Amino acid sequence: MNLTTQLRSWARALSADHYNFVGILNPDNSLRSWASLEHAVKHDLPFFIRLGDHVTAYDLDDENGLVIAEEIVDLFSPEVWLICRSGPGSRAHLFLRHKGTIPCPRLLAYCKSRGADLRRTIRPPFAKHRDGISRSIPLQEVSHEMFVL
């Protein structure tokens, strides 16, 4: 599967009702405009999606983000999870699939205590970072289909 196909597939699997509109990001992380998913993928733009209720995402901008993401997975043993490298250094995005519309309160409290920001909008795996250079790269082999309920 090529990069654009993976990006499109992940964006649709994680988004609310397979939402086809995305927010295009400026270099300062502010919203530049709204566009179709196809436009963002075709032009390789940095963008974010609105997550579906079945997915929780955490943004770990700490210099130990990857370690903290792995710690969360080890402690809470989620059924389906994905860790992505996000931007420079050891920053990470952690995606968790859950069956209800509300994730475990204990998980939410723990993540908050470790500096993991709960996100309802986030760059999907393989999306370009706002720096225009790096990408959100998955650190393990997980199919986007595992995130579809």
PDB file of N, CA, C and O in Angstrom, residues 70-132:
ATOM      1  N   GLU A  70       4.329   4.118  25.519  1.00  0.00           N
ATOM      2  CA  GLU A  70       4.535   2.687  25.752  1.00  0.00           C
ATOM      3  C   GLU A  70       4.141   2.301  27.182  1.00  0.00           C
ATOM      4  O   GLU A  70       3.566   1.232  27.416  1.00  0.00           O
ATOM      5  N   GLU A  71       4.426   3.195  28.127  1.00  0.00           N
ATOM      6  CA  GLU A  71       4.051   2.966  29.529  1.00  0.00           C
ATOM      7  C   GLU A  71       2.533   2.872  29.674  1.00  0.00           C
ATOM      8  O   GLU A  71       2.016   1.987  30.358  1.00  0.00           O
ATOM      9  N   ILE A  72       1.802   3.756  29.002  1.00  0.00           N
ATOM     10  CA  ILE A  72       0.332   3.755  29.051  1.00  0.00           C
ATOM     11  C   ILE A  72      -0.200   2.439  28.484  1.00  0.00           C
ATOM     12  O   ILE A  72      -1.085   1.812  29.068  1.00  0.00           O
ATOM     13  N   VAL A  73       0.347   2.007  27.365  1.00  0.00           N
ATOM     14  CA  VAL A  73      -0.083   0.745  26.751  1.00  0.00           C
ATOM     15  C   VAL A  73       0.209  -0.427  27.681  1.00  0.00           C
ATOM     16  O   VAL A  73      -0.635  -1.309  27.877  1.00  0.00           O
ATOM     17  N   ASP A  74       1.398  -0.447  28.290  1.00  0.00           N
ATOM     18  CA  ASP A  74       1.756  -1.537  29.205  1.00  0.00           C
ATOM     19  C   ASP A  74       0.833  -1.593  30.428  1.00  0.00           C
ATOM     20  O   ASP A  74       0.442  -2.665  30.870  1.00  0.00           O
ATOM     21  N   LEU A  75       0.488  -0.434  30.970  1.00  0.00           N
ATOM     22  CA  LEU A  75      -0.337  -0.390  32.182  1.00  0.00           C
ATOM     23  C   LEU A  75      -1.808  -0.704  31.937  1.00  0.00           C
ATOM     24  O   LEU A  75      -2.459  -1.322  32.766  1.00  0.00           O
ATOM     25  N   PHE A  76      -2.341  -0.261  30.791  1.00  0.00           N
ATOM     26  CA  PHE A  76      -3.781  -0.363  30.562  1.00  0.00           C
ATOM     27  C   PHE A  76      -4.174  -1.442  29.557  1.00  0.00           C
ATOM     28  O   PHE A  76      -5.356  -1.731  29.399  1.00  0.00           O
ATOM     29  N   SER A  77      -3.221  -2.037  28.881  1.00  0.00           N
ATOM     30  CA  SER A  77      -3.464  -3.141  27.934  1.00  0.00           C
ATOM     31  C   SER A  77      -4.684  -2.914  27.050  1.00  0.00           C
ATOM     32  O   SER A  77      -5.612  -3.736  27.041  1.00  0.00           O
ATOM     33  N   PRO A  78      -4.713  -1.826  26.285  1.00  0.00           N
ATOM     34  CA  PRO A  78      -5.873  -1.602  25.416  1.00  0.00           C
ATOM     35  C   PRO A  78      -5.972  -2.693  24.350  1.00  0.00           C
ATOM     36  O   PRO A  78      -4.967  -3.285  23.955  1.00  0.00           O
ATOM     37  N   GLU A  79      -7.188  -2.958  23.923  1.00  0.00           N
ATOM     38  CA  GLU A  79      -7.424  -3.994  22.918  1.00  0.00           C
ATOM     39  C   GLU A  79      -6.746  -3.641  21.589  1.00  0.00           C
ATOM     40  O   GLU A  79      -6.084  -4.464  20.973  1.00  0.00           O
ATOM     41  N   VAL A  80      -6.940  -2.413  21.132  1.00  0.00           N
ATOM     42  CA  VAL A  80      -6.343  -1.950  19.875  1.00  0.00           C
ATOM     43  C   VAL A  80      -5.675  -0.605  20.125  1.00  0.00           C
ATOM     44  O   VAL A  80      -6.300   0.307  20.655  1.00  0.00           O
ATOM     45  N   TRP A  81      -4.416  -0.496  19.745  1.00  0.00           N
ATOM     46  CA  TRP A  81      -3.672   0.733  19.982  1.00  0.00           C
ATOM     47  C   TRP A  81      -2.639   0.932  18.887  1.00  0.00           C
ATOM     48  O   TRP A  81      -2.265   0.000  18.182  1.00  0.00           O
ATOM     49  N   LEU A  82      -2.212   2.177  18.750  1.00  0.00           N
ATOM     50  CA  LEU A  82      -1.182   2.532  17.777  1.00  0.00           C
ATOM     51  C   LEU A  82      -0.387   3.707  18.332  1.00  0.00           C
ATOM     52  O   LEU A  82      -0.972   4.696  18.783  1.00  0.00           O
ATOM     53  N   ILE A  83       0.926   3.587  18.307  1.00  0.00           N
ATOM     54  CA  ILE A  83       1.817   4.692  18.684  1.00  0.00           C
ATOM     55  C   ILE A  83       2.483   5.192  17.412  1.00  0.00           C
ATOM     56  O   ILE A  83       3.000   4.411  16.619  1.00  0.00           O
ATOM     57  N   CYS A  84       2.462   6.509  17.231  1.00  0.00           N
ATOM     58  CA  CYS A  84       3.120   7.138  16.085  1.00  0.00           C
ATOM     59  C   CYS A  84       4.144   8.153  16.577  1.00  0.00           C
ATOM     60  O   CYS A  84       3.876   8.892  17.524  1.00  0.00           O
ATOM     61  N   ARG A  85       5.276   8.179  15.917  1.00  0.00           N
ATOM     62  CA  ARG A  85       6.240   9.250  16.154  1.00  0.00           C
ATOM     63  C   ARG A  85       5.616  10.523  15.592  1.00  0.00           C
ATOM     64  O   ARG A  85       5.030  10.511  14.515  1.00  0.00           O
ATOM     65  N   SER A  86       5.732  11.618  16.321  1.00  0.00           N
ATOM     66  CA  SER A  86       5.085  12.863  15.910  1.00  0.00           C
ATOM     67  C   SER A  86       6.065  14.024  15.972  1.00  0.00           C
ATOM     68  O   SER A  86       6.377  14.523  17.049  1.00  0.00           O
ATOM     69  N   GLY A  87       6.536  14.448  14.841  1.00  0.00           N
ATOM     70  CA  GLY A  87       7.445  15.587  14.807  1.00  0.00           C
ATOM     71  C   GLY A  87       8.839  15.211  15.271  1.00  0.00           C
ATOM     72  O   GLY A  87       9.192  14.036  15.361  1.00  0.00           O
ATOM     73  N   PRO A  88       9.642  16.218  15.594  1.00  0.00           N
ATOM     74  CA  PRO A  88      11.035  15.961  15.971  1.00  0.00           C
ATOM     75  C   PRO A  88      11.161  15.330  17.361  1.00  0.00           C
ATOM     76  O   PRO A  88      10.265  15.416  18.190  1.00  0.00           O
ATOM     77  N   GLY A  89      12.275  14.675  17.592  1.00  0.00           N
ATOM     78  CA  GLY A  89      12.554  14.097  18.904  1.00  0.00           C
ATOM     79  C   GLY A  89      11.721  12.864  19.177  1.00  0.00           C
ATOM     80  O   GLY A  89      11.379  12.107  18.284  1.00  0.00           O
ATOM     81  N   SER A  90      11.375  12.693  20.450  1.00  0.00           N
ATOM     82  CA  SER A  90      10.619  11.514  20.882  1.00  0.00           C
ATOM     83  C   SER A  90       9.156  11.831  21.151  1.00  0.00           C
ATOM     84  O   SER A  90       8.511  11.194  21.986  1.00  0.00           O
ATOM     85  N   ARG A  91       8.625  12.828  20.476  1.00  0.00           N
ATOM     86  CA  ARG A  91       7.207  13.150  20.630  1.00  0.00           C
ATOM     87  C   ARG A  91       6.367  12.051  20.006  1.00  0.00           C
ATOM     88  O   ARG A  91       6.799  11.376  19.073  1.00  0.00           O
ATOM     89  N   ALA A  92       5.139  11.884  20.527  1.00  0.00           N
ATOM     90  CA  ALA A  92       4.317  10.771  20.053  1.00  0.00           C
ATOM     91  C   ALA A  92       2.841  11.122  20.042  1.00  0.00           C
ATOM     92  O   ALA A  92       2.393  12.033  20.741  1.00  0.00           O
ATOM     93  N   HIS A  93       2.103  10.374  19.228  1.00  0.00           N
ATOM     94  CA  HIS A  93       0.649  10.332  19.262  1.00  0.00           C
ATOM     95  C   HIS A  93       0.279   8.904  19.625  1.00  0.00           C
ATOM     96  O   HIS A  93       0.838   7.954  19.069  1.00  0.00           O
ATOM     97  N   LEU A  94      -0.654   8.757  20.548  1.00  0.00           N
ATOM     98  CA  LEU A  94      -1.150   7.449  20.950  1.00  0.00           C
ATOM     99  C   LEU A  94      -2.631   7.385  20.608  1.00  0.00           C
ATOM    100  O   LEU A  94      -3.412   8.228  21.035  1.00  0.00           O
ATOM    101  N   PHE A  95      -3.004   6.405  19.799  1.00  0.00           N
ATOM    102  CA  PHE A  95      -4.392   6.183  19.400  1.00  0.00           C
ATOM    103  C   PHE A  95      -4.892   4.907  20.076  1.00  0.00           C
ATOM    104  O   PHE A  95      -4.220   3.877  20.019  1.00  0.00           O
ATOM    105  N   LEU A  96      -6.069   4.991  20.707  1.00  0.00           N
ATOM    106  CA  LEU A  96      -6.679   3.838  21.362  1.00  0.00           C
ATOM    107  C   LEU A  96      -8.106   3.670  20.852  1.00  0.00           C
ATOM    108  O   LEU A  96      -8.853   4.645  20.785  1.00  0.00           O
ATOM    109  N   ARG A  97      -8.462   2.461  20.506  1.00  0.00           N
ATOM    110  CA  ARG A  97      -9.852   2.198  20.134  1.00  0.00           C
ATOM    111  C   ARG A  97     -10.572   1.668  21.364  1.00  0.00           C
ATOM    112  O   ARG A  97     -10.024   0.856  22.105  1.00  0.00           O
ATOM    113  N   HIS A  98     -11.789   2.140  21.595  1.00  0.00           N
ATOM    114  CA  HIS A  98     -12.591   1.654  22.712  1.00  0.00           C
ATOM    115  C   HIS A  98     -14.013   1.415  22.235  1.00  0.00           C
ATOM    116  O   HIS A  98     -14.427   1.954  21.212  1.00  0.00           O
ATOM    117  N   LYS A  99     -14.739   0.590  22.973  1.00  0.00           N
ATOM    118  CA  LYS A  99     -16.067   0.180  22.527  1.00  0.00           C
ATOM    119  C   LYS A  99     -17.150   1.194  22.845  1.00  0.00           C
ATOM    120  O   LYS A  99     -18.075   1.362  22.092  1.00  0.00           O
ATOM    121  N   GLY A 100     -17.059   1.869  23.966  1.00  0.00           N
ATOM    122  CA  GLY A 100     -18.056   2.867  24.325  1.00  0.00           C
ATOM    123  C   GLY A 100     -17.674   4.231  23.779  1.00  0.00           C
ATOM    124  O   GLY A 100     -16.692   4.390  23.073  1.00  0.00           O
ATOM    125  N   THR A 101     -18.473   5.223  24.121  1.00  0.00           N
ATOM    126  CA  THR A 101     -18.166   6.576  23.675  1.00  0.00           C
ATOM    127  C   THR A 101     -17.277   7.317  24.668  1.00  0.00           C
ATOM    128  O   THR A 101     -16.789   8.395  24.373  1.00  0.00           O
ATOM    129  N   ILE A 102     -17.057   6.714  25.851  1.00  0.00           N
ATOM    130  CA  ILE A 102     -16.228   7.354  26.873  1.00  0.00           C
ATOM    131  C   ILE A 102     -15.122   6.385  27.281  1.00  0.00           C
ATOM    132  O   ILE A 102     -15.400   5.259  27.686  1.00  0.00           O
ATOM    133  N   PRO A 103     -13.872   6.807  27.182  1.00  0.00           N
ATOM    134  CA  PRO A 103     -12.785   5.927  27.620  1.00  0.00           C
ATOM    135  C   PRO A 103     -12.768   5.797  29.147  1.00  0.00           C
ATOM    136  O   PRO A 103     -13.377   6.579  29.862  1.00  0.00           O
ATOM    137  N   CYS A 104     -12.067   4.809  29.616  1.00  0.00           N
ATOM    138  CA  CYS A 104     -11.940   4.507  31.042  1.00  0.00           C
ATOM    139  C   CYS A 104     -11.477   5.746  31.828  1.00  0.00           C
ATOM    140  O   CYS A 104     -10.451   6.341  31.492  1.00  0.00           O
ATOM    141  N   PRO A 105     -12.219   6.155  32.878  1.00  0.00           N
ATOM    142  CA  PRO A 105     -11.830   7.327  33.669  1.00  0.00           C
ATOM    143  C   PRO A 105     -10.423   7.201  34.285  1.00  0.00           C
ATOM    144  O   PRO A 105      -9.688   8.178  34.371  1.00  0.00           O
ATOM    145  N   ARG A 106     -10.056   5.987  34.696  1.00  0.00           N
ATOM    146  CA  ARG A 106      -8.722   5.769  35.270  1.00  0.00           C
ATOM    147  C   ARG A 106      -7.636   6.033  34.229  1.00  0.00           C
ATOM    148  O   ARG A 106      -6.612   6.638  34.529  1.00  0.00           O
ATOM    149  N   LEU A 107      -7.893   5.604  32.997  1.00  0.00           N
ATOM    150  CA  LEU A 107      -6.959   5.858  31.888  1.00  0.00           C
ATOM    151  C   LEU A 107      -6.841   7.363  31.639  1.00  0.00           C
ATOM    152  O   LEU A 107      -5.733   7.891  31.519  1.00  0.00           O
ATOM    153  N   LEU A 108      -7.963   8.045  31.587  1.00  0.00           N
ATOM    154  CA  LEU A 108      -7.946   9.495  31.355  1.00  0.00           C
ATOM    155  C   LEU A 108      -7.138  10.218  32.430  1.00  0.00           C
ATOM    156  O   LEU A 108      -6.320  11.088  32.133  1.00  0.00           O
ATOM    157  N   ALA A 109      -7.361   9.857  33.691  1.00  0.00           N
ATOM    158  CA  ALA A 109      -6.650  10.502  34.805  1.00  0.00           C
ATOM    159  C   ALA A 109      -5.151  10.213  34.725  1.00  0.00           C
ATOM    160  O   ALA A 109      -4.329  11.110  34.944  1.00  0.00           O
ATOM    161  N   TYR A 110      -4.799   8.982  34.430  1.00  0.00           N
ATOM    162  CA  TYR A 110      -3.381   8.623  34.356  1.00  0.00           C
ATOM    163  C   TYR A 110      -2.698   9.373  33.214  1.00  0.00           C
ATOM    164  O   TYR A 110      -1.611   9.921  33.390  1.00  0.00           O
ATOM    165  N   CYS A 111      -3.332   9.395  32.063  1.00  0.00           N
ATOM    166  CA  CYS A 111      -2.749  10.092  30.914  1.00  0.00           C
ATOM    167  C   CYS A 111      -2.532  11.571  31.222  1.00  0.00           C
ATOM    168  O   CYS A 111      -1.479  12.134  30.909  1.00  0.00           O
ATOM    169  N   LYS A 112      -3.514  12.171  31.859  1.00  0.00           N
ATOM    170  CA  LYS A 112      -3.393  13.586  32.227  1.00  0.00           C
ATOM    171  C   LYS A 112      -2.217  13.792  33.180  1.00  0.00           C
ATOM    172  O   LYS A 112      -1.440  14.741  33.029  1.00  0.00           O
ATOM    173  N   SER A 113      -2.042  12.878  34.142  1.00  0.00           N
ATOM    174  CA  SER A 113      -0.944  13.004  35.112  1.00  0.00           C
ATOM    175  C   SER A 113       0.424  12.863  34.447  1.00  0.00           C
ATOM    176  O   SER A 113       1.414  13.355  34.968  1.00  0.00           O
ATOM    177  N   ARG A 114       0.481  12.190  33.299  1.00  0.00           N
ATOM    178  CA  ARG A 114       1.747  11.991  32.580  1.00  0.00           C
ATOM    179  C   ARG A 114       1.957  13.025  31.482  1.00  0.00           C
ATOM    180  O   ARG A 114       2.901  12.938  30.710  1.00  0.00           O
ATOM    181  N   GLY A 115       1.061  14.017  31.406  1.00  0.00           N
ATOM    182  CA  GLY A 115       1.222  15.089  30.426  1.00  0.00           C
ATOM    183  C   GLY A 115       0.730  14.742  29.039  1.00  0.00           C
ATOM    184  O   GLY A 115       1.052  15.435  28.067  1.00  0.00           O
ATOM    185  N   ALA A 116      -0.068  13.685  28.928  1.00  0.00           N
ATOM    186  CA  ALA A 116      -0.636  13.295  27.631  1.00  0.00           C
ATOM    187  C   ALA A 116      -1.935  14.069  27.424  1.00  0.00           C
ATOM    188  O   ALA A 116      -2.885  13.908  28.184  1.00  0.00           O
ATOM    189  N   ASP A 117      -1.968  14.913  26.414  1.00  0.00           N
ATOM    190  CA  ASP A 117      -3.142  15.741  26.145  1.00  0.00           C
ATOM    191  C   ASP A 117      -4.177  14.954  25.354  1.00  0.00           C
ATOM    192  O   ASP A 117      -3.879  14.470  24.255  1.00  0.00           O
ATOM    193  N   LEU A 118      -5.377  14.823  25.908  1.00  0.00           N
ATOM    194  CA  LEU A 118      -6.484  14.180  25.210  1.00  0.00           C
ATOM    195  C   LEU A 118      -6.875  15.063  24.034  1.00  0.00           C
ATOM    196  O   LEU A 118      -7.060  16.265  24.190  1.00  0.00           O
ATOM    197  N   ARG A 119      -7.013  14.458  22.854  1.00  0.00           N
ATOM    198  CA  ARG A 119      -7.334  15.232  21.653  1.00  0.00           C
ATOM    199  C   ARG A 119      -8.590  14.687  20.989  1.00  0.00           C
ATOM    200  O   ARG A 119      -8.796  13.487  20.948  1.00  0.00           O
ATOM    201  N   ARG A 120      -9.422  15.572  20.466  1.00  0.00           N
ATOM    202  CA  ARG A 120     -10.562  15.178  19.624  1.00  0.00           C
ATOM    203  C   ARG A 120     -10.246  15.450  18.158  1.00  0.00           C
ATOM    204  O   ARG A 120     -10.948  14.973  17.277  1.00  0.00           O
ATOM    205  N   THR A 121      -9.224  16.259  17.913  1.00  0.00           N
ATOM    206  CA  THR A 121      -8.710  16.467  16.561  1.00  0.00           C
ATOM    207  C   THR A 121      -7.208  16.215  16.610  1.00  0.00           C
ATOM    208  O   THR A 121      -6.544  16.574  17.594  1.00  0.00           O
ATOM    209  N   ILE A 122      -6.680  15.584  15.558  1.00  0.00           N
ATOM    210  CA  ILE A 122      -5.261  15.235  15.550  1.00  0.00           C
ATOM    211  C   ILE A 122      -4.852  14.826  14.135  1.00  0.00           C
ATOM    212  O   ILE A 122      -5.709  14.446  13.329  1.00  0.00           O
ATOM    213  N   ARG A 123      -3.570  14.906  13.846  1.00  0.00           N
ATOM    214  CA  ARG A 123      -3.077  14.418  12.553  1.00  0.00           C
ATOM    215  C   ARG A 123      -3.162  12.897  12.528  1.00  0.00           C
ATOM    216  O   ARG A 123      -2.765  12.241  13.482  1.00  0.00           O
ATOM    217  N   PRO A 124      -3.667  12.322  11.453  1.00  0.00           N
ATOM    218  CA  PRO A 124      -3.720  10.865  11.376  1.00  0.00           C
ATOM    219  C   PRO A 124      -2.348  10.279  11.051  1.00  0.00           C
ATOM    220  O   PRO A 124      -1.440  11.010  10.623  1.00  0.00           O
ATOM    221  N   PRO A 125      -2.170   8.975  11.243  1.00  0.00           N
ATOM    222  CA  PRO A 125      -0.915   8.338  10.849  1.00  0.00           C
ATOM    223  C   PRO A 125      -0.591   8.630   9.383  1.00  0.00           C
ATOM    224  O   PRO A 125      -1.480   8.658   8.535  1.00  0.00           O
ATOM    225  N   PHE A 126       0.677   8.877   9.132  1.00  0.00           N
ATOM    226  CA  PHE A 126       1.260   9.171   7.817  1.00  0.00           C
ATOM    227  C   PHE A 126       1.050  10.609   7.344  1.00  0.00           C
ATOM    228  O   PHE A 126       1.549  10.988   6.298  1.00  0.00           O
ATOM    229  N   ALA A 127       0.321  11.431   8.120  1.00  0.00           N
ATOM    230  CA  ALA A 127       0.128  12.828   7.723  1.00  0.00           C
ATOM    231  C   ALA A 127       1.406  13.618   7.954  1.00  0.00           C
ATOM    232  O   ALA A 127       2.154  13.372   8.903  1.00  0.00           O
ATOM    233  N   LYS A 128       1.621  14.579   7.088  1.00  0.00           N
ATOM    234  CA  LYS A 128       2.783  15.451   7.206  1.00  0.00           C
ATOM    235  C   LYS A 128       2.636  16.343   8.430  1.00  0.00           C
ATOM    236  O   LYS A 128       1.547  16.826   8.743  1.00  0.00           O
ATOM    237  N   HIS A 129       3.744  16.560   9.143  1.00  0.00           N
ATOM    238  CA  HIS A 129       3.776  17.463  10.296  1.00  0.00           C
ATOM    239  C   HIS A 129       3.669  18.895   9.791  1.00  0.00           C
ATOM    240  O   HIS A 129       4.002  19.190   8.647  1.00  0.00           O
ATOM    241  N   ARG A 130       3.246  19.784  10.662  1.00  0.00           N
ATOM    242  CA  ARG A 130       3.126  21.194  10.264  1.00  0.00           C
ATOM    243  C   ARG A 130       4.459  21.810   9.865  1.00  0.00           C
ATOM    244  O   ARG A 130       4.503  22.827   9.186  1.00  0.00           O
ATOM    245  N   ASP A 131       5.589  21.172  10.273  1.00  0.00           N
ATOM    246  CA  ASP A 131       6.899  21.666   9.854  1.00  0.00           C
ATOM    247  C   ASP A 131       7.146  21.406   8.365  1.00  0.00           C
ATOM    248  O   ASP A 131       8.111  21.888   7.794  1.00  0.00           O
ATOM    249  N   GLY A 132       6.239  20.618   7.752  1.00  0.00           N
ATOM    250  CA  GLY A 132       6.338  20.352   6.322  1.00  0.00           C
ATOM    251  C   GLY A 132       7.375  19.303   5.954  1.00  0.00           C
ATOM    252  O   GLY A 132       7.578  19.011   4.781  1.00  0.00           O
TER     253      GLY A 132
END
